[in-house]
Amino acid sequence: MYQPLATYQDGYWTRPYFDCGGGNIWMSTYSAPILSWNNGTVHFRGVATIDIELTNIDINQCDLDKNEAAKALDIFRGTHSCQTTTVCTPLNQGFRAGSYLCKCQDGYYFPNTSAVIKAFRGVDIETYFKSSNSSIPNGQFQCLKCSRGCDTCVDSTPCLYQINYAVQAFNIFIISILIVGCIIVSAVIIKYKKELVIKTASPIFLLLTCLGATLMCSSVFVMYGEVTSFTCTLQIWPFNLGFVIMYGALLLKTWRISVIFKSGGATKRINLPDKALLQRMIPLVIVFTGYLSVWTALDPPYAYTVKTSSGLKFFTCSMTWWKYALYGGEALLLLVGVYLCFTVRKAPAHFNESKFITWATYNAIILGSFILMLTQFVGLSGGPDVVYVLLMAQQQVFVTITLALIFFPKFWALYRGTLDDSTVYANHVVTITGRVKQPLPPTTSKLSESFALTTASVSVQCNPEDFFLISGYQDDDNLSTTRTTKFSSKVGPLKLASLQVTDSNGGHSFSSTDT
């Protein structure tokens, strides 16, 4: 005897329904076919049904999870009345409407901060909507938004650090004064560009130094207020381009001095005018500009939140390998400057600024690295005001101190109207290390003074007649033929013939073939 059987998949579950007039309860019915076997053929004979009471089954009105599949009794899923600022959480309260809680979403908090259960009961919401005969919440049963920057909260306590704009405004004022100072310095350079002390320092490169300083200072204006991803990206341009222009100008001038004095007394003339140095500076600026362009296009800096020591959040710019690589390139540029300053340490101090450029370079390396470490280890824990103050201090290290070292001696010489007596003497030259170079026998002859001053000095950007502006230098007919020679574009040693000099008293004499 063979009896065909129906499987569970052959049956069908009805949706939950209310048995009105029967048991007056919620139920669901499962129906399965009754089959028979007759002459090798399966025949349908009827339906067997099972009624399941749902009274004791927990109903779930919350939404289905993304990875959750709907089941037979999930007909009520998604029928909750939680509002947009809340999320539905089911409760085990049987087969009844409103068996859920509406808890606040992340970023919102329950209005009644003293409540034991910080959530709206589903039954209350269902009753309210039923009594008001409306499905529009009218602002009811909504959680309140947390303070800006809070991921989660229990009240309106702020999570973001409140920026002290007075502190930042004071920093802006200081930087503005510094920029105005750069403009004034540029005006003085242009006005006195033909003076010996300015001409020997190459006015065009002094102006480039001021331009780079102004660009670096402008980065502080970009970072005013709250940091954003846009300001983080924008800030890297003026600061780093200003850095390479400012220190590139100083180092190229030092490189020219190094090349000239390495040649010593060689007969080969060296052609290094300002134009030649500018041609060498352009590739340096292009390299840094290309790097910043690729950085901006592929992986620009972005603002992210960090916490202070008190737990408050604030935004700061990201530190990625792009920035560390750029810092490495700038540090390498400064180290090259240190080497160049070392090579010209014995050069006559009046014709180069290697002493002051050396101090400026050491200052940028040591104090600049120190402030960078302070920003990372102290500033980030102190808040955005501390970071902004350190940013302003960074400008003082790279800009203010450097400009003071480079321009103060020049302006002091202009103010006095003569060269510093500690730099050039009538009978010797003091190097940047303070040692006396190429001492000459003492003499009272005007000719010997003129000869000592001329032979002990090498001009970089001046005409020989410029030296007649020096206090104490007097014209001499025997040297008048050299005054028509101009070697501003062809810088090199000036060979003088052997000259016999005897003072008027006949007490001293010497022969010289110095350059």
XYZ file of C-alpha atoms in Angstrom:
515
model
C 0.000 0.000 0.000
C 1.434 3.334 -1.075
C 0.325 6.689 0.334
C 1.871 9.906 -1.125
C 2.811 12.504 1.527
C 2.943 16.283 1.233
C 6.129 18.000 2.433
C 6.299 21.164 4.533
C 7.173 23.201 1.465
C 3.962 21.998 -0.211
C 1.919 23.784 2.474
C 1.072 27.467 2.882
C 1.015 29.893 5.826
C -1.648 32.556 5.843
C -0.880 36.045 7.026
C -1.852 36.737 10.642
C -5.544 37.684 10.907
C -8.058 38.436 13.597
C -10.699 35.690 13.972
C -13.605 38.073 14.283
C -16.709 36.380 15.759
C -14.921 33.083 16.253
C -12.258 33.022 18.907
C -11.836 36.798 18.666
C -8.118 36.278 18.726
C -5.206 36.783 16.375
C -4.235 33.630 14.583
C -2.439 32.252 11.565
C -3.343 29.118 9.603
C -1.121 26.545 7.947
C -2.716 24.622 5.088
C -1.351 21.370 3.600
C -2.744 19.235 0.735
C -4.192 15.714 1.257
C -3.032 13.385 -1.547
C -3.886 9.798 -2.642
C -2.417 7.213 -5.026
C -4.683 5.619 -7.648
C -3.505 3.547 -10.609
C -0.047 5.079 -10.550
C -1.360 8.658 -10.406
C -1.352 11.120 -7.497
C -4.744 12.679 -6.839
C -5.701 15.712 -4.705
C -8.273 14.795 -2.078
C -8.540 17.831 0.231
C -6.809 20.264 2.589
C -5.677 19.830 6.164
C -5.404 23.084 8.183
C -3.889 23.998 11.525
C -4.871 27.231 13.298
C -2.113 28.736 15.446
C -3.071 31.216 18.137
C -0.727 34.220 18.132
C -1.690 35.738 21.468
C 1.434 34.539 23.229
C 3.776 35.164 20.296
C 5.892 38.322 20.444
C 5.080 40.668 17.627
C 7.915 42.653 16.049
C 7.019 45.945 14.384
C 10.602 47.160 13.892
C 12.326 47.289 10.520
C 14.062 44.319 9.018
C 17.808 44.387 9.192
C 19.641 44.648 5.898
C 20.920 41.079 6.097
C 17.765 39.637 7.681
C 15.276 37.581 5.614
C 11.516 37.981 6.189
C 9.698 35.111 7.928
C 6.058 34.019 7.986
C 5.172 36.009 11.098
C 7.074 39.138 9.991
C 4.010 40.674 8.397
C 4.070 43.494 10.974
C 7.738 44.399 10.412
C 8.213 48.067 9.567
C 4.872 49.188 11.042
C 6.359 51.027 14.023
C 5.747 54.728 14.608
C 9.245 55.799 15.691
C 10.236 59.215 14.366
C 13.254 60.136 12.249
C 15.551 60.923 15.190
C 14.879 57.577 16.885
C 15.408 53.921 16.123
C 13.013 51.057 16.902
C 13.982 48.385 19.441
C 11.544 45.400 19.881
C 10.232 44.265 23.278
C 8.929 40.818 24.332
C 5.367 41.804 25.270
C 3.284 39.278 23.312
C 1.105 39.810 20.284
C 0.177 43.451 20.816
C 0.730 46.763 19.050
C 3.367 49.136 20.399
C 5.615 46.432 21.764
C 8.793 48.406 21.099
C 10.903 51.340 22.280
C 12.032 54.320 20.207
C 15.595 55.031 21.303
C 17.561 58.079 20.189
C 19.872 57.645 17.246
C 23.573 58.421 17.533
C 24.039 62.180 17.545
C 20.753 62.805 19.434
C 19.766 62.747 23.080
C 16.519 62.170 24.988
C 14.812 65.460 25.936
C 14.159 64.367 29.528
C 17.740 63.953 30.704
C 16.605 62.821 34.176
C 14.435 59.941 32.887
C 15.398 56.415 33.925
C 14.585 54.949 30.508
C 15.778 57.406 27.877
C 13.447 56.249 25.103
C 9.872 56.725 23.894
C 7.489 53.779 24.489
C 5.859 52.450 21.360
C 2.499 51.961 23.085
C 2.437 55.654 24.019
C 3.165 56.679 20.456
C 0.496 54.317 19.065
C -2.059 55.607 21.576
C -1.237 59.236 20.767
C -1.654 58.755 17.036
C -4.863 56.795 17.550
C -6.377 59.445 19.803
C -5.282 62.358 17.614
C -6.387 60.562 14.460
C -3.244 61.768 12.765
C -0.065 60.177 11.473
C 1.854 63.484 11.479
C 4.092 63.733 14.555
C 3.950 67.576 14.860
C 7.336 67.559 16.548
C 6.271 64.981 19.111
C 8.443 62.062 20.254
C 11.605 63.533 18.752
C 15.100 63.430 20.223
C 17.236 66.559 20.362
C 20.377 66.961 18.318
C 23.677 66.721 20.165
C 26.085 69.598 20.188
C 28.249 69.901 17.100
C 31.049 67.364 16.954
C 29.429 64.848 19.319
C 29.048 61.267 18.090
C 26.862 60.351 21.065
C 25.636 62.387 24.013
C 23.220 62.387 26.937
C 22.626 66.135 27.064
C 23.594 69.386 25.340
C 27.113 69.521 26.752
C 29.480 70.758 23.990
C 31.957 68.299 22.530
C 33.915 70.730 20.332
C 36.569 73.067 21.657
C 35.256 76.621 21.598
C 37.816 78.668 19.658
C 39.014 81.848 21.348
C 38.816 84.249 18.423
C 40.462 87.015 20.454
C 43.653 84.971 20.685
C 43.603 84.234 16.964
C 42.850 87.874 16.141
C 45.908 88.943 18.162
C 48.041 86.485 16.181
C 46.634 87.892 12.944
C 47.584 91.369 14.139
C 51.178 90.280 14.802
C 51.446 88.616 11.394
C 49.955 91.694 9.717
C 52.660 93.833 11.286
C 55.243 91.378 9.982
C 53.852 91.582 6.434
C 53.838 95.383 6.591
C 57.446 95.175 7.759
C 58.322 93.055 4.707
C 56.766 95.705 2.456
C 58.740 98.475 4.176
C 61.957 96.488 3.887
C 61.295 95.968 0.174
C 60.745 99.700 -0.287
C 64.044 100.499 1.471
C 65.892 97.989 -0.713
C 64.484 99.544 -3.881
C 65.335 103.048 -2.715
C 68.920 102.252 -1.699
C 69.657 99.536 -4.246
C 72.716 101.420 -5.516
C 74.287 101.710 -2.087
C 77.310 99.488 -1.626
C 75.915 97.537 1.319
C 72.727 96.727 -0.612
C 74.321 96.183 -4.009
C 76.810 93.640 -2.676
C 73.874 91.618 -1.291
C 72.025 91.470 -4.686
C 68.837 93.563 -4.356
C 66.784 91.208 -6.523
C 67.436 88.326 -4.137
C 66.731 90.494 -1.119
C 63.350 91.296 -2.671
C 62.741 87.584 -3.316
C 63.498 86.945 0.350
C 60.815 89.461 1.327
C 58.382 87.886 -1.157
C 58.918 84.428 0.312
C 58.485 85.792 3.830
C 55.181 87.422 2.858
C 53.889 84.196 1.325
C 54.786 82.220 4.443
C 53.018 84.737 6.663
C 49.863 84.620 4.516
C 49.384 80.961 5.448
C 48.397 82.120 8.951
C 45.449 84.041 7.482
C 44.298 80.861 5.688
C 44.188 78.907 8.958
C 42.154 81.521 10.850
C 39.034 80.157 12.538
C 37.955 76.546 12.349
C 40.097 74.232 10.278
C 38.466 72.610 7.245
C 39.720 70.270 4.552
C 39.758 73.173 2.103
C 41.946 75.361 4.321
C 44.279 72.426 4.999
C 44.792 72.012 1.247
C 45.111 75.730 0.587
C 47.580 76.352 3.405
C 50.338 74.124 2.024
C 50.777 76.343 -1.050
C 51.789 79.772 0.351
C 53.825 78.339 3.219
C 55.955 75.890 1.237
C 56.343 78.063 -1.862
C 57.313 80.981 0.364
C 59.827 78.742 2.124
C 61.588 77.653 -1.056
C 61.627 81.203 -2.477
C 62.948 82.758 0.720
C 65.635 80.241 1.640
C 66.377 79.387 -1.991
C 67.319 83.036 -2.610
C 69.610 83.088 0.425
C 71.300 79.798 -0.424
C 71.899 80.681 -4.084
C 73.671 83.859 -3.038
C 75.820 81.812 -0.677
C 76.502 79.312 -3.456
C 77.787 82.105 -5.694
C 80.160 83.275 -2.966
C 81.300 79.692 -2.490
C 82.068 79.250 -6.189
C 83.976 82.542 -6.339
C 86.126 81.922 -3.293
C 86.786 78.290 -4.164
C 88.488 79.548 -7.319
C 90.979 81.401 -5.131
C 93.584 83.066 -7.266
C 92.782 81.165 -10.427
C 92.905 83.078 -13.696
C 89.590 81.663 -14.917
C 86.834 84.251 -14.709
C 83.481 83.178 -13.249
C 80.309 84.427 -14.880
C 77.569 84.335 -12.210
C 75.332 87.406 -12.472
C 71.912 87.590 -10.861
C 70.349 86.350 -14.085
C 72.368 83.138 -13.882
C 71.259 82.574 -10.292
C 67.630 83.185 -11.183
C 67.911 80.550 -13.907
C 69.032 78.092 -11.237
C 66.281 79.088 -8.861
C 63.441 78.534 -11.342
C 63.913 74.711 -11.476
C 63.907 74.588 -7.672
C 60.567 76.413 -7.539
C 59.174 74.218 -10.338
C 60.084 71.025 -8.453
C 58.292 72.170 -5.299
C 55.304 73.427 -7.320
C 55.021 70.097 -9.130
C 55.152 68.184 -5.860
C 52.429 70.352 -4.327
C 50.287 69.931 -7.457
C 50.526 66.128 -7.393
C 49.848 66.114 -3.648
C 46.779 68.306 -4.070
C 45.444 66.235 -6.966
C 46.002 62.718 -5.594
C 45.808 62.876 -1.813
C 45.117 66.400 -0.513
C 45.314 67.138 3.213
C 42.034 66.849 5.099
C 40.666 67.969 8.442
C 40.060 65.356 11.122
C 39.083 65.564 14.763
C 41.382 65.041 17.728
C 40.704 65.357 21.432
C 42.314 67.692 23.896
C 43.468 66.573 27.312
C 40.049 67.656 28.642
C 38.182 65.468 26.129
C 36.994 68.251 23.834
C 37.290 67.753 20.081
C 38.719 70.109 17.487
C 39.737 69.900 13.850
C 43.318 69.779 12.655
C 45.061 68.994 9.376
C 46.151 65.450 8.634
C 49.807 64.428 8.787
C 50.508 62.035 5.908
C 53.702 60.812 4.263
C 53.278 63.574 1.668
C 53.850 66.198 4.338
C 56.711 64.302 5.959
C 58.410 63.930 2.555
C 58.042 67.666 1.965
C 59.532 68.407 5.380
C 62.432 66.130 4.463
C 63.033 68.032 1.209
C 63.004 71.382 3.003
C 65.359 70.057 5.692
C 67.701 68.837 2.935
C 67.630 72.319 1.387
C 68.625 73.832 4.737
C 71.424 71.276 5.215
C 72.819 72.189 1.807
C 72.770 75.788 3.004
C 74.742 74.804 6.108
C 77.381 73.165 3.907
C 77.621 76.219 1.654
C 77.984 78.503 4.651
C 80.800 76.285 5.883
C 82.648 76.588 2.570
C 82.599 80.400 2.710
C 83.317 80.772 6.408
C 86.696 82.425 5.662
C 85.398 84.773 2.977
C 85.656 88.536 3.656
C 82.605 89.396 5.709
C 81.676 92.579 3.821
C 81.059 90.809 0.538
C 78.785 88.022 1.773
C 76.217 87.366 4.472
C 77.322 83.831 5.233
C 77.581 84.475 8.973
C 73.999 85.676 9.219
C 72.680 83.138 6.696
C 74.370 80.408 8.739
C 72.646 81.611 11.889
C 69.322 81.826 10.061
C 69.735 78.298 8.688
C 70.664 76.801 12.051
C 67.760 78.656 13.592
C 65.332 77.261 10.984
C 66.552 73.692 11.478
C 66.735 73.634 15.276
C 63.892 75.916 16.370
C 61.692 74.910 13.406
C 61.976 71.223 14.350
C 61.353 72.063 17.999
C 58.122 73.940 17.215
C 56.970 71.117 14.925
C 57.416 68.652 17.786
C 55.645 71.013 20.186
C 52.702 71.187 17.788
C 52.380 67.418 17.602
C 52.920 66.556 21.269
C 51.695 69.647 23.123
C 49.554 71.664 20.729
C 47.201 68.827 19.798
C 46.460 68.160 23.448
C 46.047 71.853 24.241
C 43.498 72.761 21.595
C 43.243 74.838 18.403
C 44.244 78.082 20.138
C 47.567 76.565 21.189
C 48.087 75.136 17.691
C 47.404 78.548 16.156
C 49.828 80.274 18.523
C 52.496 77.712 17.607
C 51.755 78.342 13.925
C 52.390 82.036 14.506
C 55.560 81.183 16.446
C 56.697 79.119 13.473
C 56.474 82.240 11.326
C 58.620 84.096 13.849
C 61.277 81.401 13.588
C 61.344 81.143 9.810
C 60.535 84.752 8.924
C 61.102 87.304 11.686
C 64.426 86.020 12.967
C 65.734 85.367 9.451
C 64.777 88.834 8.206
C 66.314 90.428 11.294
C 69.592 88.564 10.762
C 69.764 89.414 7.061
C 68.561 93.026 6.985
C 69.408 94.579 10.344
C 73.184 94.762 9.675
C 72.535 96.311 6.256
C 70.096 98.905 7.526
C 72.389 99.698 10.415
C 75.198 100.360 7.933
C 72.868 102.565 5.884
C 71.876 104.454 9.008
C 75.495 105.078 9.937
C 76.309 106.056 6.382
C 79.433 103.879 6.268
C 80.522 100.283 6.505
C 80.790 98.630 9.863
C 84.261 99.188 11.208
C 84.308 95.628 12.501
C 84.031 94.319 8.959
C 86.579 96.072 6.727
C 89.719 97.814 7.851
C 92.322 99.684 5.932
C 94.982 97.062 6.482
C 93.106 93.779 7.000
C 89.797 91.943 6.526
C 87.900 90.192 9.299
C 86.242 86.923 8.233
C 82.865 85.777 9.430
C 84.544 83.605 12.038
C 86.192 86.694 13.514
C 89.709 85.856 12.384
C 91.924 88.370 10.626
C 92.673 87.373 7.040
C 95.656 88.547 4.947
C 97.162 91.085 7.358
C 99.165 93.839 5.713
C 102.113 95.735 7.204
C 101.082 98.932 8.962
C 101.593 102.029 6.854
C 100.370 105.584 6.755
C 100.517 105.884 3.001
C 97.209 106.719 1.340
C 98.274 104.585 -1.584
C 98.859 101.571 0.644
C 95.441 102.052 2.275
C 93.779 102.143 -1.111
C 95.761 99.146 -2.274
C 94.982 97.151 0.875
C 91.285 97.820 0.619
C 91.195 97.003 -3.083
C 93.340 93.870 -3.010
C 91.815 92.375 0.120
C 88.247 92.505 -1.182
C 86.304 90.727 -3.895
C 83.257 92.381 -5.369
C 80.218 90.262 -6.180
C 77.675 92.767 -7.444
C 79.496 96.086 -7.446
C 81.545 98.297 -9.683
C 85.029 99.184 -8.464
C 84.002 102.840 -8.242
C 81.497 101.844 -5.558
C 84.377 101.354 -3.176
C 85.126 105.070 -3.291
C 81.950 105.510 -1.243
C 83.663 103.887 1.721
C 84.685 106.294 4.423
C 88.421 106.750 4.456
C 88.964 105.649 0.852
C 90.603 108.346 -1.259
C 91.162 108.392 -4.966
C 94.662 107.887 -6.251
C 95.916 108.625 -9.731
C 97.917 105.433 -9.844
C 94.761 103.324 -9.430
C 92.432 105.404 -11.557
C 92.685 102.984 -14.484
C 90.832 100.310 -12.523
C 87.767 102.483 -12.034
C 86.448 101.877 -15.523
C 86.358 98.115 -15.114
C 82.929 96.598 -14.441
C 82.687 93.013 -13.285
C 79.135 92.814 -12.041
C 78.293 90.175 -14.660
C 81.697 88.514 -14.780
C 82.672 87.920 -11.211
C 86.183 86.699 -10.644
C 89.526 87.437 -9.073
C 91.115 90.694 -10.134
C 94.847 90.205 -10.774
C 97.016 93.127 -9.814
C 100.579 93.527 -10.945
C 103.382 93.435 -8.480
C 103.440 96.766 -6.713
C 106.153 98.221 -4.557
C 104.779 100.433 -1.797
C 106.866 102.522 0.578
C 105.352 104.800 3.167
C 106.208 108.481 3.233
C 108.535 108.042 6.152
C 110.425 105.221 4.514
C 109.925 103.044 7.508
C 108.086 100.153 5.889
C 107.903 98.673 2.424
C 106.343 95.570 0.911
C 105.713 93.979 -2.453
C 102.323 92.469 -3.258
C 100.749 90.330 -5.947
C 97.570 89.765 -3.956
C 94.230 89.274 -5.697
